[in-house]
XYZ file of C-alpha atoms in Angstrom:
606
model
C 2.487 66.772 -103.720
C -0.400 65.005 -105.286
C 0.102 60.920 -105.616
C 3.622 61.891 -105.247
C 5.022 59.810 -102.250
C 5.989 62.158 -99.565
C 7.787 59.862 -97.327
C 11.656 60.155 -97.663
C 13.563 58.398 -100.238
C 16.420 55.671 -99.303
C 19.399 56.088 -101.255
C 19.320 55.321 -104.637
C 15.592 54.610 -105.068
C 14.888 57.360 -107.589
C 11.430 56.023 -109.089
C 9.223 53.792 -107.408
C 6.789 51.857 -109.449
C 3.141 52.508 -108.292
C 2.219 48.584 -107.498
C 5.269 48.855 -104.521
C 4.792 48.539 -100.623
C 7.282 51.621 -100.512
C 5.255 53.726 -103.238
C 1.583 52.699 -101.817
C 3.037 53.434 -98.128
C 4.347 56.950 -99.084
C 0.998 58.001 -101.047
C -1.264 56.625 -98.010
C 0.550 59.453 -95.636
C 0.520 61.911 -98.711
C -2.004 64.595 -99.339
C -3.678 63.305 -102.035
C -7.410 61.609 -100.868
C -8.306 58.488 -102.516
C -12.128 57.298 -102.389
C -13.199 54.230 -100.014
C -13.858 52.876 -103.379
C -10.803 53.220 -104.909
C -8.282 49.999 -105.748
C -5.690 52.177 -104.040
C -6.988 50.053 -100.982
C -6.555 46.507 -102.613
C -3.299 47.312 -103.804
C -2.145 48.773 -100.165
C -3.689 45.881 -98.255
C -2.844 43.211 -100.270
C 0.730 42.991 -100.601
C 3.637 42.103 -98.366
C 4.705 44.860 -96.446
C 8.144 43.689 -95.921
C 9.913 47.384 -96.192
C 13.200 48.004 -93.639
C 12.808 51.499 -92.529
C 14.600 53.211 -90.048
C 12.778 54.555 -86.984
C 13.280 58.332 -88.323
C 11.304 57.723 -91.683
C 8.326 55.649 -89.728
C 8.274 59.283 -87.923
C 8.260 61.129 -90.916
C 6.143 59.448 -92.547
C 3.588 60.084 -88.779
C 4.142 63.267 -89.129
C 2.952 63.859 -92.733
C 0.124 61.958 -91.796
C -0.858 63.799 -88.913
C -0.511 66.726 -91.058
C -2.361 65.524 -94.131
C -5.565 63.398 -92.371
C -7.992 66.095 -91.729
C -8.048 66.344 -95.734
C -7.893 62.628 -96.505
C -9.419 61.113 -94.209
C -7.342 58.056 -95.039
C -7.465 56.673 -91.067
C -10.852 56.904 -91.241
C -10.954 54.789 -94.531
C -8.121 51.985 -93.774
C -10.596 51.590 -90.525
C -13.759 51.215 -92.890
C -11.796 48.544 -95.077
C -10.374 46.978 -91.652
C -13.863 46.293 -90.428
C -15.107 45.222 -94.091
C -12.060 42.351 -93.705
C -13.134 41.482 -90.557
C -16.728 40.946 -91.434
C -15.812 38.942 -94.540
C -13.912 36.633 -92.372
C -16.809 36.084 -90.106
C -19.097 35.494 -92.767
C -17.652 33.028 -95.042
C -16.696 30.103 -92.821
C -13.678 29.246 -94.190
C -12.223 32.636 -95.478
C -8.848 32.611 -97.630
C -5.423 33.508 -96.431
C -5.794 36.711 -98.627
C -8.862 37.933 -96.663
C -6.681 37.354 -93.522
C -3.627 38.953 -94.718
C -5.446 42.207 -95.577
C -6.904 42.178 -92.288
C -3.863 42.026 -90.168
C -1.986 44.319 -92.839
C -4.979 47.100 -92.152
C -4.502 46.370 -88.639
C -0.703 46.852 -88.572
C -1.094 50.343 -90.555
C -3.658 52.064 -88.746
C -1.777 50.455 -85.379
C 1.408 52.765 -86.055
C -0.579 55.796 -87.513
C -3.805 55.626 -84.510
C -0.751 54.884 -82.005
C 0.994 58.574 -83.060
C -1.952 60.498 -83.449
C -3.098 59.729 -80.074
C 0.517 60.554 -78.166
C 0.881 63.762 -80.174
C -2.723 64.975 -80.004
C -2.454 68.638 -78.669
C -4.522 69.185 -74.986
C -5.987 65.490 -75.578
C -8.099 67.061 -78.553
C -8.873 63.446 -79.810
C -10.826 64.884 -82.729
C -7.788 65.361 -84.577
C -8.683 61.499 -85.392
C -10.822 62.730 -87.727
C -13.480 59.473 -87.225
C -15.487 60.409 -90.421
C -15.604 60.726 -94.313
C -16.394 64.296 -95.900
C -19.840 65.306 -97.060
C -18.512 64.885 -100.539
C -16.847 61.709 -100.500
C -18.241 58.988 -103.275
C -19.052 56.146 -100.612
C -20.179 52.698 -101.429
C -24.274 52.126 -101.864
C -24.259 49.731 -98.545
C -22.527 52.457 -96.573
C -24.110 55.099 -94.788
C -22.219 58.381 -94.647
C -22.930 59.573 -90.841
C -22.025 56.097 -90.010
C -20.300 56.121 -86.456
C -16.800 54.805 -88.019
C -15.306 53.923 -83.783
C -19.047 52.117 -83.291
C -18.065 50.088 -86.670
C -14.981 49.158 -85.945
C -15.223 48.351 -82.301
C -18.142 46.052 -83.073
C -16.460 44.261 -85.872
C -13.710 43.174 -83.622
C -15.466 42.352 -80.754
C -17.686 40.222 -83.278
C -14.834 38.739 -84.898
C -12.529 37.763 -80.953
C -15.819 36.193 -79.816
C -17.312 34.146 -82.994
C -13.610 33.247 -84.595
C -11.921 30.206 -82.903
C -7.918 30.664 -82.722
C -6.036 28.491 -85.271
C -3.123 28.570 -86.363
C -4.853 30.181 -89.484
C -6.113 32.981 -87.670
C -3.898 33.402 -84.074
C -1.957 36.611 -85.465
C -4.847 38.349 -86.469
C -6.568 37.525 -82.940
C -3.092 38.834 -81.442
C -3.161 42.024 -83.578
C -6.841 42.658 -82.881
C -6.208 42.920 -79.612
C -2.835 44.609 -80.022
C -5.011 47.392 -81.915
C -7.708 47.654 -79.101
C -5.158 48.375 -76.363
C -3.759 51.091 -78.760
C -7.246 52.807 -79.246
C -8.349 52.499 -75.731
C -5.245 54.081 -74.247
C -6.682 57.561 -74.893
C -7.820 57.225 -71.405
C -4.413 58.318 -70.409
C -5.115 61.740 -71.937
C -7.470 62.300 -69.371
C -7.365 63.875 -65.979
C -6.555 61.743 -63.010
C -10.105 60.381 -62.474
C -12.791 60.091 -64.783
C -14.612 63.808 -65.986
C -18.031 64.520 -67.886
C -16.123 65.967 -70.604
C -13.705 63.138 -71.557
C -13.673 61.593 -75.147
C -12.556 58.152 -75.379
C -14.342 57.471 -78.614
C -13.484 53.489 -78.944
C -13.377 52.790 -75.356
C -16.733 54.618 -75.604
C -17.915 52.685 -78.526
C -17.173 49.136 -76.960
C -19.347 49.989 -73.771
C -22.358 50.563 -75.990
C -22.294 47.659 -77.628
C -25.379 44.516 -77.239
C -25.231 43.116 -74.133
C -24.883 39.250 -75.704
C -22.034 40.502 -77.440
C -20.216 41.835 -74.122
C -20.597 38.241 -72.890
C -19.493 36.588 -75.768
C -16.116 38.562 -75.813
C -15.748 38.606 -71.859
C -15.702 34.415 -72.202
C -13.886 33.982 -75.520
C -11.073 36.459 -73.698
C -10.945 34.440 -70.339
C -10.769 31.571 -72.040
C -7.966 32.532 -74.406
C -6.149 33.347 -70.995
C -7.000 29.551 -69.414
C -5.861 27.836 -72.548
C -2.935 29.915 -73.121
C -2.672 28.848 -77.096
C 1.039 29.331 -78.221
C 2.268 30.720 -81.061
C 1.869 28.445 -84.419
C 4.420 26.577 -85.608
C 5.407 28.087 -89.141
C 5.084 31.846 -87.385
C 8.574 32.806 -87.172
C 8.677 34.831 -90.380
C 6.484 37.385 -88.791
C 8.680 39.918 -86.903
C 7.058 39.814 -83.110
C 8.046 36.325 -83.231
C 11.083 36.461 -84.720
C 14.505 37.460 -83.417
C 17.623 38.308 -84.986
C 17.020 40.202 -88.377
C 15.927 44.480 -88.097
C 11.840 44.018 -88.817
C 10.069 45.961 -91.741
C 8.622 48.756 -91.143
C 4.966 47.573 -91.156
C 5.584 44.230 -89.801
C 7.274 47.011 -86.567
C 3.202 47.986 -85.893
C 3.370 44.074 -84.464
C 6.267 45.452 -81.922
C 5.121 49.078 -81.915
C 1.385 47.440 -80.892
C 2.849 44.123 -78.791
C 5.010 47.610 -76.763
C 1.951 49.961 -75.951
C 3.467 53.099 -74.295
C 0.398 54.635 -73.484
C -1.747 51.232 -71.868
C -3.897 52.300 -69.093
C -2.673 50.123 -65.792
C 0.794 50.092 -67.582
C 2.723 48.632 -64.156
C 0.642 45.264 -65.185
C 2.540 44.369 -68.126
C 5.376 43.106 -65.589
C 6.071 40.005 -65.347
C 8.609 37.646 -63.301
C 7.789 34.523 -64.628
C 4.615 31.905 -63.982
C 3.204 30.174 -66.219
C 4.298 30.013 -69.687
C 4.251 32.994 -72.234
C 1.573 33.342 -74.548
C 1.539 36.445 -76.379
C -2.279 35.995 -77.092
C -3.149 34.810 -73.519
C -1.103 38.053 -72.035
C -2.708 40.684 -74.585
C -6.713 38.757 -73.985
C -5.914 39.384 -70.436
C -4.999 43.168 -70.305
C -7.875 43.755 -72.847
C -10.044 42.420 -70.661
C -8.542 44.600 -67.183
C -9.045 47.370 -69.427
C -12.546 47.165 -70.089
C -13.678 45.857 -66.647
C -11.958 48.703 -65.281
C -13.303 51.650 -67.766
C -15.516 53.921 -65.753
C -17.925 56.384 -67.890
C -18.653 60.027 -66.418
C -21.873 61.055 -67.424
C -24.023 63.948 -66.606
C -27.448 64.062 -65.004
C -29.767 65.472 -67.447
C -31.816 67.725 -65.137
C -28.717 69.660 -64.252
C -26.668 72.719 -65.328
C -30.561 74.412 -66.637
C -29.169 77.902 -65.410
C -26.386 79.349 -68.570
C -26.220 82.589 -66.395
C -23.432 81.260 -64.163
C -20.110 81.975 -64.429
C -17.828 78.970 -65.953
C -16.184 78.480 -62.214
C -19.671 77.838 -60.795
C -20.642 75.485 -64.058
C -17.642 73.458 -63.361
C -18.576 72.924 -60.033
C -21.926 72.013 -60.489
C -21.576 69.602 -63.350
C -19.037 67.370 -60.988
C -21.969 67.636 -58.448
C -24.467 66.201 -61.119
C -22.495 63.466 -62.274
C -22.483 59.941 -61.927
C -20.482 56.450 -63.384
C -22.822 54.730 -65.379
C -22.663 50.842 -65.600
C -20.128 49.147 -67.311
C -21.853 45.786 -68.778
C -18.358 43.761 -69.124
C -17.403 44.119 -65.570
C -21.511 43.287 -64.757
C -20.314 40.297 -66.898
C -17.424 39.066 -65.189
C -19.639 39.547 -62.218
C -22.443 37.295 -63.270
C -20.117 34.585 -64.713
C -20.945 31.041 -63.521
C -19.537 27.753 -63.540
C -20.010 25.764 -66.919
C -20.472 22.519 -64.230
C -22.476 23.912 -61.882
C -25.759 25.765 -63.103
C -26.815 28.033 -60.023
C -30.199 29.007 -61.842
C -31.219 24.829 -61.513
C -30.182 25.190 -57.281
C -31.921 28.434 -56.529
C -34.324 29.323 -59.137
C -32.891 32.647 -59.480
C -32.450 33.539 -63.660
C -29.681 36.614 -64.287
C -30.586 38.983 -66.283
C -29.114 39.365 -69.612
C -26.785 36.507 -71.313
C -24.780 34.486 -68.801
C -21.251 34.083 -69.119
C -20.286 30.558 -68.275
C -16.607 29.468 -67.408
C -14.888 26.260 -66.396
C -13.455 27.558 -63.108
C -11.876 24.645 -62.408
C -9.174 25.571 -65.257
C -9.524 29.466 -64.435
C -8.623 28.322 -60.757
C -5.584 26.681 -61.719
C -4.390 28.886 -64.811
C -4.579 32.182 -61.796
C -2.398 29.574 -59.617
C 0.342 29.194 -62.284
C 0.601 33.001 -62.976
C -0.195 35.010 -59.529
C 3.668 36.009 -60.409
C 2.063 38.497 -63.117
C 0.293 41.565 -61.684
C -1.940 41.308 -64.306
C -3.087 37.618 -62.935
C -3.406 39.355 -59.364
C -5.766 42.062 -60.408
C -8.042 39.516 -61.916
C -8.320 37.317 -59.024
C -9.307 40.168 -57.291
C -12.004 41.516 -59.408
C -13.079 38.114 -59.498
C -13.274 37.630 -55.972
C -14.492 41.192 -55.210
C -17.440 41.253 -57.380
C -18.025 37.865 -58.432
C -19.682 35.522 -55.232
C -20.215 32.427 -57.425
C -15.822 32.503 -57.796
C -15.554 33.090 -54.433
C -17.954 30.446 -53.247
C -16.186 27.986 -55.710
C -12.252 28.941 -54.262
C -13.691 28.870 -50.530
C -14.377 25.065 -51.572
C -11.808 24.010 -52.790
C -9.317 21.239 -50.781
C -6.250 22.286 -52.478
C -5.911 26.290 -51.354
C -2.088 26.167 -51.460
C -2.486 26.567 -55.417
C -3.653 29.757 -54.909
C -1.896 31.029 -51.576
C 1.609 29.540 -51.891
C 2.126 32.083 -55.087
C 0.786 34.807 -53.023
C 2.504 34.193 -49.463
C 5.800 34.021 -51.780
C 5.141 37.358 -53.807
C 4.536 38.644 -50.204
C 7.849 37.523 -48.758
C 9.661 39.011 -52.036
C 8.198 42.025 -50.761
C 10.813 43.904 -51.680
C 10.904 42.969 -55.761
C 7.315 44.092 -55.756
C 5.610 47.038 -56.368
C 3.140 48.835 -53.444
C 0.334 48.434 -55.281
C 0.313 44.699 -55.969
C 1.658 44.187 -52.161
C -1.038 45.905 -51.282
C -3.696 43.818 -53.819
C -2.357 40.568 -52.388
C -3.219 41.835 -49.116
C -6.992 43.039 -50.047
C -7.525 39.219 -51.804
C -6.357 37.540 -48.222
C -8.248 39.821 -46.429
C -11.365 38.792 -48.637
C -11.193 34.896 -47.859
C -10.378 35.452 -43.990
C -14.258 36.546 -44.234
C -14.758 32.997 -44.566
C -14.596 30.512 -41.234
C -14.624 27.564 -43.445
C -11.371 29.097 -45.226
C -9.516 29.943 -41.863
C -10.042 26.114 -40.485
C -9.346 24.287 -43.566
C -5.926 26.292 -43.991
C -4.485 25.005 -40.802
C -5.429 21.375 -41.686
C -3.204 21.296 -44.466
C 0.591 20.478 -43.760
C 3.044 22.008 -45.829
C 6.227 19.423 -46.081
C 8.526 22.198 -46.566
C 8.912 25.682 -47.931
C 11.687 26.093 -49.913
C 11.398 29.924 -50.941
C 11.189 31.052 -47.022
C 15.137 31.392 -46.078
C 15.421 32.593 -42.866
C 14.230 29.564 -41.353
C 13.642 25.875 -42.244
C 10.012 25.111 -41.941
C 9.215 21.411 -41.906
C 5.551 19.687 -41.968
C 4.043 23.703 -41.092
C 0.682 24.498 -41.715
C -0.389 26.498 -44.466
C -2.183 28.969 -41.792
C 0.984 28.875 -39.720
C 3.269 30.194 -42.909
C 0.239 32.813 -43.349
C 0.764 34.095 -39.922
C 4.497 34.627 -40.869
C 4.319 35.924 -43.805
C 1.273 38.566 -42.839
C 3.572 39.433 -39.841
C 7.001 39.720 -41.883
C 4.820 41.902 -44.436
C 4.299 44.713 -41.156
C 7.566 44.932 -40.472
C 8.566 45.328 -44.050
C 5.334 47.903 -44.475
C 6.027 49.845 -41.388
C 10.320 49.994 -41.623
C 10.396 50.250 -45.803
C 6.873 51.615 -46.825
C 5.377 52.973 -44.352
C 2.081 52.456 -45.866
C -0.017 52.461 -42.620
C -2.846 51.057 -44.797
C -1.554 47.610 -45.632
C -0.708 46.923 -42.117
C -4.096 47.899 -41.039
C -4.946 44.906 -43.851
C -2.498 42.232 -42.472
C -3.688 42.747 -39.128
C -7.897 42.736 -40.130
C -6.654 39.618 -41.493
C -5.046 38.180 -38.619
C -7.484 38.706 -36.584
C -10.341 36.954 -38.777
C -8.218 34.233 -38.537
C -7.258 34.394 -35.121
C -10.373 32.207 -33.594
C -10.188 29.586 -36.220
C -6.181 29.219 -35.472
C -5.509 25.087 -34.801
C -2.045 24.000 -33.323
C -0.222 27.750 -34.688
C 3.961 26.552 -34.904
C 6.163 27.648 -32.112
C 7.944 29.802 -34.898
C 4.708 31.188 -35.956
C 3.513 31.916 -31.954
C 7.115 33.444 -31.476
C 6.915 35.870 -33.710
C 3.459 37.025 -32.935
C 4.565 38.103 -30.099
C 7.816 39.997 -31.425
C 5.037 41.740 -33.267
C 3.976 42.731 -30.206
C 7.516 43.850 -28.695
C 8.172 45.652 -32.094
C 4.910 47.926 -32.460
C 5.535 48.500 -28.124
C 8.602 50.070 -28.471
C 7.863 52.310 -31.579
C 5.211 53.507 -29.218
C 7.176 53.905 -26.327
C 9.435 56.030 -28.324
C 6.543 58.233 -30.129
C 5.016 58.974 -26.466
C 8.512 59.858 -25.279
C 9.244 61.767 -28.336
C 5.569 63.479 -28.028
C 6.158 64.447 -24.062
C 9.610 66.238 -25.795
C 7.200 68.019 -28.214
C 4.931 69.121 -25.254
C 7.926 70.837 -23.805
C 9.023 72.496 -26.903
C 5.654 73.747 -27.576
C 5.913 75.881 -24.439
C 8.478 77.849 -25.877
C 7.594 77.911 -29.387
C 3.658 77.732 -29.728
C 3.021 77.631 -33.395
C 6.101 75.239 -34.676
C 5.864 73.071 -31.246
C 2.143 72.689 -31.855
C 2.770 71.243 -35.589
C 5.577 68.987 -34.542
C 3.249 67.695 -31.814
C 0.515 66.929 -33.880
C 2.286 65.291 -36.469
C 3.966 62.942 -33.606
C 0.494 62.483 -31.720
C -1.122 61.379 -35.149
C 1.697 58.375 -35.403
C 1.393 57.621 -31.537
C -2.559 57.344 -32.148
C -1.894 54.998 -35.433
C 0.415 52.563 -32.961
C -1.634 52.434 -30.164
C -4.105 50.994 -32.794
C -2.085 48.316 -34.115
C -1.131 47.285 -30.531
C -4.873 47.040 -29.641
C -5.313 44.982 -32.663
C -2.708 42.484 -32.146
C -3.865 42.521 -28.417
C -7.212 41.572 -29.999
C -5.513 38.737 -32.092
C -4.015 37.029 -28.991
C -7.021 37.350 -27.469
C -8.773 35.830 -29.562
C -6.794 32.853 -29.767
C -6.442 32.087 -26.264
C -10.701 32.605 -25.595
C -11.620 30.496 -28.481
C -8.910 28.001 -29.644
C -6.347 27.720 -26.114
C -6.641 23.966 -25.823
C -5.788 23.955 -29.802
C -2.524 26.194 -29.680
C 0.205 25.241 -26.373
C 2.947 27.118 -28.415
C 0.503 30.445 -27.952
C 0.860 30.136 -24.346
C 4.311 29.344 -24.190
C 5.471 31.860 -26.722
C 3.412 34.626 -23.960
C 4.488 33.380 -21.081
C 8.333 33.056 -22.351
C 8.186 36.970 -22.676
C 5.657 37.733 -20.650
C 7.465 40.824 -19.692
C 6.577 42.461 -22.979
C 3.383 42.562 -21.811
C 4.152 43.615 -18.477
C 4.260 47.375 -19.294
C 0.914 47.275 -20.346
C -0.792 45.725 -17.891
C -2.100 48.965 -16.014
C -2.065 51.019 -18.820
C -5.185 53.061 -19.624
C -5.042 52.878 -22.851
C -4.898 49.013 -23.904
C -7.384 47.821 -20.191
């Protein structure tokens, strides 16, 4: 083929002159290897890609890439120029438009080309990449040839998110950026299950080694691109992710082939119902970020596997034995971020170690408030709470709480529009601040003047603990009749009962259905011991099967008589620590105290 462009031809274009986006496209995919040095890069990066390809020649034109890289090494190269862009725009303070445009056009090629090669790569091989220039190639004087091209580029972005403000000047190529990084990290997904010793995730790889100021710098400027949610410029309509109506161009689609990543690791985040308003930028600095916090590295010990003479069985074995996750400095980040208003290091004379990330949580507190709606938003209040105590500390203090739990009681109660495993995150996050005393006395102080989402009943001037009560309690029976994920009613009912001393003037509605919870797990377990004695007697006759059965039923009976000890527990608790503070506790009990009856004598619950 040559320079010839391989790509197919639309009708009637029978020459294509060598200065057009259609003619540099097709000879970038062809076979034919152009130096790093060559102006074939210029040309290709510097004009406007505006071609209107159908979605069966952007394949083609994959597919003769795929083919033609190992020889040209042209991903490798648009990379090198990418990162070349991107340090020209850091250095020169105020960089042209042209310097921009080349950068977000190198960004929207390799997007589309990086995005194929890693979904088609055969058995996960990722070196089919091809990260590096031949021995032979005629390379620039300030470029060194066994240069680690992912290490390069990773470190060029990251440089250029955290030290480049967004502007209207620069917001697509921060959106793009990031678009790109989701891309290249998604080779995760090409992995087993859980993390292995022998997994390649060569940018994923190359971010985690970078300086540790660095990691800090791009864990802020991220959060903060999520709390001030910048929208898209005014003026950015002719770009096609922001455009509707006309069919985009074929390189402006890497914007939509990026902005819709098929392969993102924790894929079920990108739904959204709402909350907050949509920022494109703010969404994509947000999943970046989950990505990287949540990027675990298998590495091997180095004093193991010294004996080759066992058999490959054996070697697999013993290298899972001798492994271990080694740290991952942005989630130590996120961990160690602080308050921009409160310095911790002044109070306690403790330093951190390393740079310190500091935040304005007041804004970070209120920005997770508007959006708890997005999974996304709920996994990083968790990792925030989980790991990082100066967060915690801060949302333990504050007055107004219901910013935080009103989104979270009402994703609870829309239970059924929800996935399991943000029901089950929502649950792990109250859990977490029912730790706190302060937390379960200042929620019943507050008096909620209505709840408008909450259907069933009307609930007028209710506390904010009494709709947690309900809503924890409406989650079991929605767990244990729809999901039956024993697990998050163990968590509703751990939380319950941290709460349960610290409970102040619970509603009648609240105390009321407390103790349906009561009548509701009884009889399930009335009915698994009745069903159980059957098993006993159909055991007799057929040993083996009768045994199975009755295991399986004892198993449930033994997970009930749990949960009816634990809510036990919970009223308990309530009436030996707060009785003078909740009447409608006592009432509610003694109204159906013949729910209780039953187990009065029983051996089981004395």
């Amino acid at each position: 083929m040559g320079a010839v462009p391989s790509t197919p031809r639309g009708s009637g274009s029978s020459e294509r002159p060598p200065d057009t986006a259609e003619y540099l496209v097709g000879t970038f995919v062809a076979e034919k290897s152009f130096p790093i040095s060559s102006d074939f890069w210029n040309k290709l990066l510097q004009l406007p890609l505006n071609l209107h390809w159908p979605s069966h020649r952007v394949n083609h034109a994959c597919q003769l890439f795929a083919q033609n890289n190992s020889y040209t090494r042209h991903l490798a190269k648009i990379l090198i120029h990418l990162s070349w862009c991107l340090q020209e725009c850091i250095s020169t303070s105020d960089a042209s438009n042209d310097v921009y445009d080349k950068a977000v056009n190198a960004i929207y090629i390799s997007s589309v080309f990086l995005k194929y090669l890693i979904e088609n790569a055969e058995d996960g091989n990722l070196e089919e990449l091809y990260l590096s220039l031949d021995e032979n190639e005629p390379i620039p004087k300030d470029f060194v040839l066994d240069e680690n091209i992912e290490n390069l580029v990773m470190h060029s972005m990251l440089s250029f998110i955290s030290s480049v403000d967004v502007s209207p000047k620069t917001y697509l190529l921060h959106l793009e950026l990031l678009n790109f990084m989701l891309i290249a990290m998604s080779t995760q997904l090409l992995c087993g299950p859980s993390p292995g010793p022998k997994d390649v995730n060569p940018f994923i790889d190359a971010a985690m080694v970078q300086e540790s100021s660095l990691v800090s710098l791009v864990v802020r400027k991220l959060l903060l691109n999520y709390i001030t949610r910048p929208g898209v410029p005014l003026g950015s309509a002719s770009y096609s992710i922001f455009s509707e109506g006309s069919q985009p161009s074929v390189l402006q689609r890497v914007g939509s082939a990026a902005a819709n990543i098929v392969l993102l690791p924790f894929s079920y985040l990108v739904s959204s119902s709402g909350g907050g308003s949509r920022s494109p930028l703010s969404d994509c600095s947000l999943l970046v970020l989950l990505v990287l916090i949540h990027f675990h590295k298998c590495v091997v010990n180095n004093e193991s596997m010294t004996d080759r003479s066992i058999d490959n069985a054996t070697s697999d074995s013993r290298l899972k034995e001798n492994t271990y996750f080694s740290d991952n400095p942005y989630c130590k980040a996120l961990q160690n971020a602080t308050d921009f208003e409160f310095d911790r290091i002044d109070v306690e004379g403790n330093a951190h170690s390393g740079p310190l990330v500091r935040l304005p949580f007041a804004a970070l507190f209120d920005t997770l408030g508007m959006c708890l709606a997005d999974e996304s938003a709920v996994l990083l209040l968790y990792s925030l709470l989980q790991g990082n105590s100066n967060f915690l500390e801060y949302v333990l203090v504050r007055t107004d709480l219901d910013t935080l739990l009103m989104p979270i009681l009402e994703a609870l109660y829309n239970a059924p529009r929800r996935s399991a495993n943000q029901i089950y995150m929502l649950l792990i996050i109250l859990l977490i601040l029912s730790q706190d005393s302060s937390f379960n006395a200042s929620i019943h102080k507050m008096i909620l003047p209505g709840v408008p989402w909450y259907k069933e009943r009307l609930l007028h001037q209710t506390s904010l603990g009494s709709l947690m009560v309900i809503i924890l309690i409406r989650t079991v029976q929605y767990n244990l009749s729809k999901l039956r994920m024993f697990i998050s009613t163990t968590t509703c009912l751990a939380t319950l009962a941290n709460m349960a001393p610290h409970v102040h003037r619970l509603s009648a509605y609240a105390s009321q259905r407390l103790v349906s919870l009561f009548f509701m797990l009884s009889r399930k377990y009335n009915k698994l011991a009745e069903l159980r004695e059957n098993k006993v007697q159909l055991a007799k006759s057929n040993s083996i099967e009768g045994n199975s059965l009755s295991d399986d039923v004892s198993t449930e009976l033994h997970i009930y008589t749990d949960f009816l000890r634990l809510v036990l527990e919970i009223l308990n608790a309530i009436l030996s620590y707060a009785l003078p503070r909740n009447p409608e506790v006592v009432y509610a009990i003694m109204h159906r105290q013949e729910v209780f009856q039953p187990f009065k004598n029983h051996p089981r619950f004395k």
